[in-house]
mmCIF file of C-alpha atoms (C1' of nucleotides) in Angstrom:
data_model
loop_
_atom_site.group_PDB
_atom_site.id
_atom_site.type_symbol
_atom_site.label_atom_id
_atom_site.label_comp_id
_atom_site.label_asym_id
_atom_site.label_seq_id
_atom_site.Cartn_x
_atom_site.Cartn_y
_atom_site.Cartn_z
ATOM 1 C CA MET V 1049 -54.659 -9.850 -33.403
ATOM 2 C CA LEU V 1050 -51.041 -8.883 -33.039
ATOM 3 C CA ARG V 1051 -51.455 -5.324 -34.150
ATOM 4 C CA LEU V 1052 -48.368 -3.210 -34.625
ATOM 5 C CA SER V 1053 -48.863 0.219 -33.071
ATOM 6 C CA THR V 1054 -48.459 3.387 -35.109
ATOM 7 C CA ARG V 1055 -45.299 4.121 -33.149
ATOM 8 C CA GLY V 1056 -43.637 1.194 -34.825
ATOM 9 C CA GLN V 1057 -45.163 1.755 -38.230
ATOM 10 C CA TYR V 1058 -44.378 5.457 -38.349
ATOM 11 C CA GLY V 1059 -40.970 4.825 -36.871
ATOM 12 C CA VAL V 1060 -39.998 2.468 -39.667
ATOM 13 C CA ARG V 1061 -41.399 4.800 -42.299
ATOM 14 C CA ALA V 1062 -39.472 7.703 -40.770
ATOM 15 C CA MET V 1063 -36.272 5.689 -40.737
ATOM 16 C CA PHE V 1064 -36.881 4.831 -44.366
ATOM 17 C CA GLU V 1065 -37.035 8.528 -45.229
ATOM 18 C CA ILE V 1066 -33.944 9.273 -43.198
ATOM 19 C CA ALA V 1067 -32.132 6.396 -44.861
ATOM 20 C CA ARG V 1068 -32.679 8.103 -48.192
ATOM 21 C CA GLY V 1069 -30.360 10.908 -47.119
ATOM 22 C CA TRP V 1070 -27.550 8.515 -46.329
ATOM 23 C CA PRO V 1071 -24.663 9.123 -46.086
ATOM 24 C CA HIS V 1072 -24.452 12.957 -46.257
ATOM 25 C CA ARG V 1073 -27.790 14.701 -46.309
ATOM 26 C CA PRO V 1074 -29.546 15.163 -42.948
ATOM 27 C CA VAL V 1075 -33.294 14.729 -43.308
ATOM 28 C CA SER V 1076 -35.480 17.065 -41.242
ATOM 29 C CA LEU V 1077 -38.600 15.951 -39.465
ATOM 30 C CA LYS V 1078 -40.446 18.555 -41.456
ATOM 31 C CA GLU V 1079 -39.547 16.662 -44.595
ATOM 32 C CA VAL V 1080 -40.404 13.294 -43.102
ATOM 33 C CA SER V 1081 -43.695 14.727 -41.922
ATOM 34 C CA ARG V 1082 -44.543 16.014 -45.381
ATOM 35 C CA ARG V 1083 -43.653 12.794 -47.153
ATOM 36 C CA GLN V 1084 -45.208 10.392 -44.683
ATOM 37 C CA ASP V 1085 -48.089 12.510 -43.433
ATOM 38 C CA VAL V 1086 -47.230 12.243 -39.746
ATOM 39 C CA SER V 1087 -47.095 15.281 -37.432
ATOM 40 C CA VAL V 1088 -43.704 16.717 -36.569
ATOM 41 C CA ALA V 1089 -44.552 16.635 -32.863
ATOM 42 C CA TYR V 1090 -45.196 12.908 -32.948
ATOM 43 C CA LEU V 1091 -42.080 12.241 -34.980
ATOM 44 C CA GLU V 1092 -40.022 14.175 -32.453
ATOM 45 C CA GLN V 1093 -41.184 11.787 -29.779
ATOM 46 C CA LEU V 1094 -40.261 8.747 -31.857
ATOM 47 C CA LEU V 1095 -36.948 10.002 -33.177
ATOM 48 C CA GLY V 1096 -35.898 11.009 -29.676
ATOM 49 C CA LYS V 1097 -36.024 7.367 -28.687
ATOM 50 C CA LEU V 1098 -34.215 6.214 -31.788
ATOM 51 C CA ARG V 1099 -31.507 8.802 -31.235
ATOM 52 C CA ARG V 1100 -30.990 7.805 -27.608
ATOM 53 C CA ALA V 1101 -30.770 4.207 -28.819
ATOM 54 C CA GLY V 1102 -27.979 5.193 -31.164
ATOM 55 C CA LEU V 1103 -29.740 4.395 -34.419
ATOM 56 C CA VAL V 1104 -29.582 7.963 -35.705
ATOM 57 C CA VAL V 1105 -27.605 11.108 -34.962
ATOM 58 C CA SER V 1106 -29.061 14.586 -35.057
ATOM 59 C CA VAL V 1107 -27.736 17.695 -36.734
ATOM 60 C CA LYS V 1108 -29.038 20.944 -35.315
ATOM 61 C CA GLY V 1109 -29.610 24.280 -36.966
ATOM 62 C CA PRO V 1110 -30.736 25.216 -40.451
ATOM 63 C CA GLY V 1111 -30.197 22.424 -42.950
ATOM 64 C CA GLY V 1112 -30.112 20.048 -40.028
ATOM 65 C CA GLY V 1113 -32.087 16.900 -39.412
ATOM 66 C CA TYR V 1114 -31.306 13.272 -38.753
ATOM 67 C CA LEU V 1115 -28.711 10.942 -40.215
ATOM 68 C CA LEU V 1116 -28.375 7.184 -39.841
ATOM 69 C CA SER V 1117 -25.620 6.382 -37.370
ATOM 70 C CA ARG V 1118 -24.429 3.499 -39.570
ATOM 71 C CA PRO V 1119 -25.063 2.095 -43.046
ATOM 72 C CA PRO V 1120 -28.661 1.134 -43.830
ATOM 73 C CA GLU V 1121 -27.704 -2.508 -44.274
ATOM 74 C CA ARG V 1122 -26.677 -2.580 -40.640
ATOM 75 C CA ILE V 1123 -29.983 -1.273 -39.258
ATOM 76 C CA SER V 1124 -32.642 -3.952 -39.075
ATOM 77 C CA ILE V 1125 -36.364 -3.352 -38.880
ATOM 78 C CA GLY V 1126 -36.303 -5.368 -35.679
ATOM 79 C CA SER V 1127 -33.867 -2.979 -34.015
ATOM 80 C CA ILE V 1128 -36.137 -0.039 -34.818
ATOM 81 C CA LEU V 1129 -39.276 -1.716 -33.527
ATOM 82 C CA LYS V 1130 -37.495 -2.914 -30.430
ATOM 83 C CA GLU V 1131 -36.693 0.635 -29.379
ATOM 84 C CA LEU V 1132 -40.155 1.987 -30.057
ATOM 85 C CA GLU V 1133 -42.292 -0.882 -28.814
ATOM 86 C CA GLY V 1134 -40.027 -2.966 -26.637
ATOM 87 C CA PRO V 1135 -38.995 -6.526 -27.366
ATOM 88 C CA VAL V 1136 -41.325 -9.053 -28.930
ATOM 89 C CA ALA V 1137 -43.204 -10.439 -25.945
ATOM 90 C CA LEU V 1138 -46.335 -12.272 -26.886
ATOM 91 C CA THR V 1139 -47.106 -13.119 -23.259
ATOM 92 C CA ALA V 1140 -46.075 -11.919 -19.840
ATOM 93 C CA CYS V 1141 -44.554 -15.258 -18.858
ATOM 94 C CA VAL V 1142 -42.274 -15.209 -21.882
ATOM 95 C CA GLN V 1143 -41.145 -11.658 -21.229
ATOM 96 C CA ASP V 1144 -40.661 -12.006 -17.503
ATOM 97 C CA PRO V 1145 -39.917 -15.484 -16.139
ATOM 98 C CA ARG V 1146 -40.902 -14.375 -12.639
ATOM 99 C CA LYS V 1147 -44.467 -14.017 -13.860
ATOM 100 C CA GLY V 1148 -44.399 -17.738 -14.186
ATOM 101 C CA CYS V 1149 -47.130 -19.955 -15.477
ATOM 102 C CA VAL V 1150 -49.836 -20.772 -12.989
ATOM 103 C CA ARG V 1151 -49.748 -24.456 -13.708
ATOM 104 C CA VAL V 1152 -47.331 -26.831 -15.292
ATOM 105 C CA GLU V 1153 -49.792 -27.297 -18.128
ATOM 106 C CA GLY V 1154 -49.624 -23.589 -18.857
ATOM 107 C CA CYS V 1155 -46.001 -23.973 -19.767
ATOM 108 C CA VAL V 1156 -46.928 -26.115 -22.720
ATOM 109 C CA THR V 1157 -48.387 -23.033 -24.344
ATOM 110 C CA SER V 1158 -45.490 -20.890 -23.211
ATOM 111 C CA LEU V 1159 -43.232 -23.064 -25.363
ATOM 112 C CA LEU V 1160 -45.456 -22.147 -28.262
ATOM 113 C CA TRP V 1161 -45.367 -18.407 -27.689
ATOM 114 C CA ARG V 1162 -41.650 -18.516 -27.238
ATOM 115 C CA ALA V 1163 -41.170 -20.348 -30.521
ATOM 116 C CA LEU V 1164 -43.408 -17.953 -32.408
ATOM 117 C CA GLY V 1165 -41.701 -14.954 -30.854
ATOM 118 C CA GLN V 1166 -38.327 -16.228 -31.967
ATOM 119 C CA ARG V 1167 -39.504 -16.682 -35.513
ATOM 120 C CA ILE V 1168 -40.896 -13.161 -35.597
ATOM 121 C CA GLU V 1169 -37.683 -11.714 -34.242
ATOM 122 C CA GLN V 1170 -35.591 -13.665 -36.668
ATOM 123 C CA PHE V 1171 -37.644 -12.333 -39.553
ATOM 124 C CA LEU V 1172 -37.490 -8.726 -38.400
ATOM 125 C CA ASP V 1173 -33.777 -8.896 -37.714
ATOM 126 C CA THR V 1174 -33.116 -10.197 -41.203
ATOM 127 C CA ILE V 1175 -34.746 -7.309 -43.058
ATOM 128 C CA THR V 1176 -32.821 -4.028 -43.036
ATOM 129 C CA LEU V 1177 -33.321 -0.463 -44.171
ATOM 130 C CA ALA V 1178 -31.159 -1.272 -47.179
ATOM 131 C CA ASP V 1179 -33.807 -3.756 -48.274
ATOM 132 C CA LEU V 1180 -36.470 -1.084 -48.003
ATOM 133 C CA LEU V 1181 -34.436 1.260 -50.156
ATOM 134 C CA ASN V 1182 -34.441 -1.315 -52.916
ATOM 135 C CA THR V 1183 -37.880 -2.761 -53.470
ATOM 136 C CA ASN V 1184 -36.526 -5.493 -55.681
ATOM 137 C CA ALA V 1185 -34.103 -6.575 -53.006
ATOM 138 C CA LEU V 1186 -36.942 -6.578 -50.514
ATOM 139 C CA ARG V 1187 -39.102 -8.770 -52.692
ATOM 140 C CA ARG V 1188 -36.217 -11.159 -53.095
ATOM 141 C CA GLN V 1189 -35.552 -11.159 -49.383
ATOM 142 C CA VAL V 1190 -39.165 -11.754 -48.466
ATOM 143 C CA ARG V 1191 -39.497 -14.549 -50.985
ATOM 144 C CA LYS V 1192 -36.364 -16.212 -49.704
ATOM 145 C CA GLU V 1193 -37.672 -16.052 -46.162
ATOM 146 C CA ALA V 1194 -41.025 -17.393 -47.281
ATOM 147 C CA GLN V 1195 -39.838 -20.369 -49.273
ATOM 148 C CA SER V 1196 -37.577 -21.533 -46.490
ATOM 149 C CA ALA V 1197 -40.550 -21.612 -44.100
ATOM 150 C CA MET X 259 -44.411 -5.357 -29.084
ATOM 151 C CA LEU X 260 -46.963 -7.688 -30.605
ATOM 152 C CA ARG X 261 -48.555 -8.690 -27.358
ATOM 153 C CA LEU X 262 -51.148 -11.413 -27.382
ATOM 154 C CA SER X 263 -54.153 -10.414 -25.266
ATOM 155 C CA THR X 264 -55.291 -12.560 -22.363
ATOM 156 C CA ARG X 265 -58.377 -13.458 -24.372
ATOM 157 C CA GLY X 266 -56.199 -15.389 -26.764
ATOM 158 C CA GLN X 267 -53.917 -16.842 -24.134
ATOM 159 C CA TYR X 268 -56.702 -17.985 -21.829
ATOM 160 C CA GLY X 269 -58.691 -19.201 -24.798
ATOM 161 C CA VAL X 270 -55.935 -21.525 -25.924
ATOM 162 C CA ARG X 271 -55.345 -22.759 -22.394
ATOM 163 C CA ALA X 272 -59.061 -23.413 -21.987
ATOM 164 C CA MET X 273 -59.179 -25.312 -25.261
ATOM 165 C CA PHE X 274 -56.229 -27.341 -24.075
ATOM 166 C CA GLU X 275 -58.146 -28.377 -20.970
ATOM 167 C CA ILE X 276 -61.247 -29.169 -22.964
ATOM 168 C CA ALA X 277 -59.180 -31.200 -25.406
ATOM 169 C CA ARG X 278 -58.127 -33.415 -22.521
ATOM 170 C CA GLY X 279 -61.720 -34.646 -22.239
ATOM 171 C CA TRP X 280 -61.821 -35.706 -25.846
ATOM 172 C CA PRO X 281 -63.698 -37.608 -27.121
ATOM 173 C CA HIS X 282 -66.261 -38.433 -24.371
ATOM 174 C CA ARG X 283 -65.888 -36.399 -21.233
ATOM 175 C CA PRO X 284 -67.340 -32.863 -21.261
ATOM 176 C CA VAL X 285 -65.129 -30.466 -19.335
ATOM 177 C CA SER X 286 -66.891 -27.828 -17.243
ATOM 178 C CA LEU X 287 -65.743 -24.261 -17.017
ATOM 179 C CA LYS X 288 -65.491 -24.763 -13.288
ATOM 180 C CA GLU X 289 -62.822 -27.355 -13.919
ATOM 181 C CA VAL X 290 -61.040 -25.210 -16.477
ATOM 182 C CA SER X 291 -61.182 -22.312 -14.059
ATOM 183 C CA ARG X 292 -59.646 -24.365 -11.272
ATOM 184 C CA ARG X 293 -56.871 -25.790 -13.394
ATOM 185 C CA GLN X 294 -55.964 -22.626 -15.263
ATOM 186 C CA ASP X 295 -56.791 -20.033 -12.622
ATOM 187 C CA VAL X 296 -59.129 -17.952 -14.769
ATOM 188 C CA SER X 297 -62.567 -16.830 -13.565
ATOM 189 C CA VAL X 298 -65.583 -18.769 -14.737
ATOM 190 C CA ALA X 299 -67.311 -15.566 -15.815
ATOM 191 C CA TYR X 300 -64.463 -14.646 -18.124
ATOM 192 C CA LEU X 301 -64.250 -18.136 -19.542
ATOM 193 C CA GLU X 302 -67.963 -18.040 -20.305
ATOM 194 C CA GLN X 303 -67.378 -15.008 -22.469
ATOM 195 C CA LEU X 304 -64.561 -16.700 -24.356
ATOM 196 C CA LEU X 305 -66.146 -20.092 -24.771
ATOM 197 C CA GLY X 306 -69.328 -18.493 -26.036
ATOM 198 C CA LYS X 307 -67.396 -17.165 -28.996
ATOM 199 C CA LEU X 308 -65.662 -20.456 -29.610
ATOM 200 C CA ARG X 309 -68.965 -22.304 -29.467
ATOM 201 C CA ARG X 310 -70.628 -19.946 -31.930
ATOM 202 C CA ALA X 311 -67.611 -20.439 -34.179
ATOM 203 C CA GLY X 312 -68.193 -24.157 -34.081
ATOM 204 C CA LEU X 313 -64.964 -25.152 -32.385
ATOM 205 C CA VAL X 314 -66.705 -26.690 -29.360
ATOM 206 C CA VAL X 315 -70.143 -27.969 -28.492
ATOM 207 C CA SER X 316 -71.773 -27.531 -25.108
ATOM 208 C CA VAL X 317 -73.507 -30.085 -22.915
ATOM 209 C CA LYS X 318 -75.898 -28.652 -20.368
ATOM 210 C CA GLY X 319 -76.880 -29.903 -16.971
ATOM 211 C CA PRO X 320 -74.948 -31.727 -14.274
ATOM 212 C CA GLY X 321 -71.892 -33.480 -15.613
ATOM 213 C CA GLY X 322 -72.035 -31.158 -18.590
ATOM 214 C CA GLY X 323 -69.398 -28.884 -19.999
ATOM 215 C CA TYR X 324 -67.708 -28.411 -23.331
ATOM 216 C CA LEU X 325 -66.470 -30.902 -25.893
ATOM 217 C CA LEU X 326 -64.316 -30.336 -28.953
ATOM 218 C CA SER X 327 -66.475 -30.364 -32.058
ATOM 219 C CA ARG X 328 -63.823 -32.339 -33.949
ATOM 220 C CA PRO X 329 -60.567 -34.171 -33.225
ATOM 221 C CA PRO X 330 -57.809 -32.121 -31.598
ATOM 222 C CA GLU X 331 -55.530 -32.604 -34.594
ATOM 223 C CA ARG X 332 -58.066 -30.693 -36.664
ATOM 224 C CA ILE X 333 -58.232 -27.624 -34.421
ATOM 225 C CA SER X 334 -55.312 -25.289 -34.951
ATOM 226 C CA ILE X 335 -54.117 -22.669 -32.506
ATOM 227 C CA GLY X 336 -54.618 -20.158 -35.284
ATOM 228 C CA SER X 337 -58.313 -20.971 -35.589
ATOM 229 C CA ILE X 338 -58.798 -20.391 -31.855
ATOM 230 C CA LEU X 339 -56.964 -17.083 -31.845
ATOM 231 C CA LYS X 340 -58.756 -15.924 -34.958
ATOM 232 C CA GLU X 341 -62.125 -16.228 -33.254
ATOM 233 C CA LEU X 342 -61.047 -14.506 -30.075
ATOM 234 C CA GLU X 343 -58.846 -11.772 -31.459
ATOM 235 C CA GLY X 344 -59.699 -11.500 -35.113
ATOM 236 C CA PRO X 345 -57.326 -12.187 -37.975
ATOM 237 C CA VAL X 346 -53.646 -11.349 -37.839
ATOM 238 C CA ALA X 347 -53.531 -7.731 -38.988
ATOM 239 C CA LEU X 348 -50.281 -6.031 -38.179
ATOM 240 C CA THR X 349 -51.345 -2.779 -39.826
ATOM 241 C CA ALA X 350 -54.576 -1.174 -40.968
ATOM 242 C CA CYS X 351 -53.508 -1.047 -44.607
ATOM 243 C CA VAL X 352 -52.886 -4.778 -44.669
ATOM 244 C CA GLN X 353 -56.215 -5.561 -43.059
ATOM 245 C CA ASP X 354 -58.286 -3.183 -45.128
ATOM 246 C CA PRO X 355 -56.943 -2.217 -48.562
ATOM 247 C CA ARG X 356 -59.247 0.812 -48.641
ATOM 248 C CA LYS X 357 -57.229 2.310 -45.816
ATOM 249 C CA GLY X 358 -54.469 2.610 -48.328
ATOM 250 C CA CYS X 359 -50.981 3.836 -47.736
ATOM 251 C CA VAL X 360 -50.595 7.588 -47.785
ATOM 252 C CA ARG X 361 -47.674 7.536 -50.149
ATOM 253 C CA VAL X 362 -46.263 5.115 -52.628
ATOM 254 C CA GLU X 363 -43.211 4.802 -50.425
ATOM 255 C CA GLY X 364 -45.386 3.626 -47.566
ATOM 256 C CA CYS X 365 -46.338 0.574 -49.557
ATOM 257 C CA VAL X 366 -42.789 -0.647 -49.381
ATOM 258 C CA THR X 367 -43.319 -1.301 -45.713
ATOM 259 C CA SER X 368 -46.756 -2.747 -46.308
ATOM 260 C CA LEU X 369 -45.098 -5.540 -48.278
ATOM 261 C CA LEU X 370 -43.085 -6.246 -45.180
ATOM 262 C CA TRP X 371 -46.036 -6.428 -42.787
ATOM 263 C CA ARG X 372 -47.917 -8.591 -45.182
ATOM 264 C CA ALA X 373 -45.047 -11.062 -45.412
ATOM 265 C CA LEU X 374 -44.601 -11.211 -41.661
ATOM 266 C CA GLY X 375 -48.322 -11.662 -41.113
ATOM 267 C CA GLN X 376 -48.378 -14.587 -43.491
ATOM 268 C CA ARG X 377 -45.528 -16.272 -41.715
ATOM 269 C CA ILE X 378 -47.225 -15.864 -38.359
ATOM 270 C CA GLU X 379 -50.479 -17.284 -39.669
ATOM 271 C CA GLN X 380 -48.727 -20.199 -41.283
ATOM 272 C CA PHE X 381 -47.045 -21.035 -37.992
ATOM 273 C CA LEU X 382 -50.236 -20.804 -35.953
ATOM 274 C CA ASP X 383 -52.216 -22.842 -38.434
ATOM 275 C CA THR X 384 -49.634 -25.601 -38.343
ATOM 276 C CA ILE X 385 -49.771 -26.210 -34.591
ATOM 277 C CA THR X 386 -52.898 -27.963 -33.317
ATOM 278 C CA LEU X 387 -54.419 -28.942 -29.998
ATOM 279 C CA ALA X 388 -53.125 -32.464 -30.599
ATOM 280 C CA ASP X 389 -49.602 -31.060 -30.470
ATOM 281 C CA LEU X 390 -50.335 -29.409 -27.142
ATOM 282 C CA LEU X 391 -51.608 -32.683 -25.725
ATOM 283 C CA ASN X 392 -48.268 -34.279 -26.473
ATOM 284 C CA THR X 393 -45.396 -32.114 -25.347
ATOM 285 C CA ASN X 394 -42.900 -34.222 -27.204
ATOM 286 C CA ALA X 395 -44.817 -33.835 -30.425
ATOM 287 C CA LEU X 396 -44.928 -30.106 -29.820
ATOM 288 C CA ARG X 397 -41.206 -29.879 -29.299
ATOM 289 C CA ARG X 398 -40.653 -31.806 -32.496
ATOM 290 C CA GLN X 399 -43.094 -29.616 -34.345
ATOM 291 C CA VAL X 400 -41.559 -26.407 -33.101
ATOM 292 C CA ARG X 401 -38.089 -27.589 -33.919
ATOM 293 C CA LYS X 402 -39.108 -28.587 -37.411
ATOM 294 C CA GLU X 403 -40.665 -25.204 -37.983
ATOM 295 C CA ALA X 404 -37.578 -23.526 -36.606
ATOM 296 C CA GLN X 405 -34.943 -25.337 -38.596
ATOM 297 C CA SER X 406 -36.763 -24.747 -41.851
ATOM 298 C CA ALA X 407 -36.761 -20.990 -41.219
ATOM 299 C "C1'" DA U 1015 -91.755 -31.236 -9.091
ATOM 300 C "C1'" DA U 1016 -87.832 -29.304 -6.963
ATOM 301 C "C1'" DA U 1017 -83.042 -28.791 -6.600
ATOM 302 C "C1'" DA U 1018 -78.667 -28.731 -8.473
ATOM 303 C "C1'" DT U 1019 -75.551 -28.161 -12.158
ATOM 304 C "C1'" DA U 1020 -73.877 -25.769 -15.914
ATOM 305 C "C1'" DC U 1021 -74.232 -23.193 -20.056
ATOM 306 C "C1'" DT U 1022 -75.916 -18.216 -22.183
ATOM 307 C "C1'" DT U 1023 -76.325 -13.415 -22.897
ATOM 308 C "C1'" DG U 1024 -75.713 -8.663 -22.553
ATOM 309 C "C1'" DA U 1025 -74.461 -4.734 -20.044
ATOM 310 C "C1'" DC U 1026 -71.121 -2.293 -17.847
ATOM 311 C "C1'" DA U 1027 -66.904 -0.527 -15.550
ATOM 312 C "C1'" DA U 1028 -62.093 -0.092 -14.120
ATOM 313 C "C1'" DA U 1029 -57.468 -0.124 -15.790
ATOM 314 C "C1'" DT U 1030 -54.329 0.247 -19.382
ATOM 315 C "C1'" DT U 1031 -52.574 1.539 -23.745
ATOM 316 C "C1'" DT U 1032 -52.553 4.292 -27.733
ATOM 317 C "C1'" DG U 1033 -52.001 8.214 -30.263
ATOM 318 C "C1'" DC U 1034 -51.351 12.004 -30.232
ATOM 319 C "C1'" DT U 1035 -50.790 17.671 -28.890
ATOM 320 C "C1'" DC U 1036 -48.686 21.528 -26.551
ATOM 321 C "C1'" DA U 1037 -45.513 24.557 -24.292
ATOM 322 C "C1'" DG U 1038 -41.368 25.698 -23.587
ATOM 323 C "C1'" DG U 1039 -36.807 24.751 -23.974
ATOM 324 C "C1'" DT U 1040 -31.563 24.271 -26.442
ATOM 325 C "C1'" DA U 1041 -28.184 24.300 -30.185
ATOM 326 C "C1'" DT U 1042 -26.444 25.896 -34.694
ATOM 327 C "C1'" DT U 1043 -26.083 28.592 -38.710
ATOM 328 C "C1'" DT U 1044 -26.662 32.762 -41.417
ATOM 329 C "C1'" DA P 567 -30.269 38.448 -33.617
ATOM 330 C "C1'" DA P 568 -33.113 35.876 -36.487
ATOM 331 C "C1'" DA P 569 -34.205 31.640 -38.378
ATOM 332 C "C1'" DT P 570 -34.060 26.765 -38.377
ATOM 333 C "C1'" DA P 571 -34.515 22.530 -36.211
ATOM 334 C "C1'" DC P 572 -33.837 19.442 -32.575
ATOM 335 C "C1'" DC P 573 -35.315 18.253 -27.477
ATOM 336 C "C1'" DT P 574 -38.149 17.263 -23.312
ATOM 337 C "C1'" DG P 575 -41.835 16.364 -20.373
ATOM 338 C "C1'" DA P 576 -46.547 16.884 -19.308
ATOM 339 C "C1'" DG P 577 -50.990 16.048 -20.342
ATOM 340 C "C1'" DC P 578 -55.150 14.155 -22.356
ATOM 341 C "C1'" DA P 579 -59.013 12.008 -25.143
ATOM 342 C "C1'" DA P 580 -60.210 7.819 -27.348
ATOM 343 C "C1'" DA P 581 -59.832 3.083 -27.842
ATOM 344 C "C1'" DT P 582 -58.920 -1.317 -26.062
ATOM 345 C "C1'" DT P 583 -58.397 -4.648 -22.636
ATOM 346 C "C1'" DT P 584 -59.773 -7.272 -18.899
ATOM 347 C "C1'" DG P 585 -62.590 -8.457 -16.594
ATOM 348 C "C1'" DT P 586 -67.392 -8.592 -13.308
ATOM 349 C "C1'" DC P 587 -72.376 -9.012 -12.615
ATOM 350 C "C1'" DA P 588 -77.143 -10.146 -13.125
ATOM 351 C "C1'" DA P 589 -80.535 -12.626 -14.891
ATOM 352 C "C1'" DG P 590 -81.579 -15.858 -17.563
ATOM 353 C "C1'" DT P 591 -82.232 -21.178 -20.056
ATOM 354 C "C1'" DA P 592 -81.525 -26.159 -20.449
ATOM 355 C "C1'" DT P 593 -80.710 -30.660 -18.390
ATOM 356 C "C1'" DT P 594 -80.261 -34.150 -15.023
ATOM 357 C "C1'" DT P 595 -80.878 -36.087 -10.480
ATOM 358 C "C1'" DT P 596 -83.581 -36.914 -6.422
#
DNA sequence: AAAATACTTGACAAATTTGCTCAGGTATTT
DNA sequence: AAATACCTGAGCAAATTTGTCAAGTATTTT
């Protein structure tokens, strides 16, 4: 249950590769494709969204590629996933209040989904690309999150 | 992102209704259907799985229905979802280690998905049907979980 | 015994989502 | 003008989801 689609997975991995070029070197999709084993065509689709969302800027022409639009510590994993897969929305009634619960009793569970969704978002918003660039920092971060739970 | 399928949602709602009959009164799918607005045929599919998993027992004949197999405080939301939707598995490489990451770098993200998955499971295993039966208890529970995060 | 209630199983089908590819563009540098 | 690389939208096959349907079996009531 709760599978993350490849859009999100590849998107984060691509952003990780692009983050490695920060702050000067644009990273081409060809390079991302080679390192992460994802087709250029698919990456184009994903990066288009991330560019329109303002997470990266593109540099055209030879030697071009993508650059982070701001420092890696200011780009959370959550912000990437949100653009590629939409907001965390475990159920329809949480995402869209108009699609209300059929019965009052149903809302008891909606409280649950809402609470879980918030926890997931909080986790994903806490981890940034900077953490991915430094595995040790990531381990620390994850442990901190875990022990507090 | 991270949508919960209707199988899981309806399953939990159905278990909530069945829990209301605890410990004597079997609750029929007809009743669950009426209260939760889900077709009997679909519920049959879901409850069959939950019965085979040992979460409920069935009582045939008139006045029959389903009963929890153990007290509501010993049936977690996680155990229900696990039967209906399989284990939390955000990515293939977390679920099945043989489907390893393509590159060493990819494993950096796998650490992330693993950590998030664990947090989700821990949350879902903490909340039980007993909490759903008592909205106040649920609110307390959710708040406790939240503040510790 | 017959009728009514209710669970049981497996097959199947429509709708949706996923996971891409492809063709043809545009912009920039050498 | 040639090469590099981004950009866009359409399209499509496979998988998954979200159910329905038919034909049972078991139990109780009359």
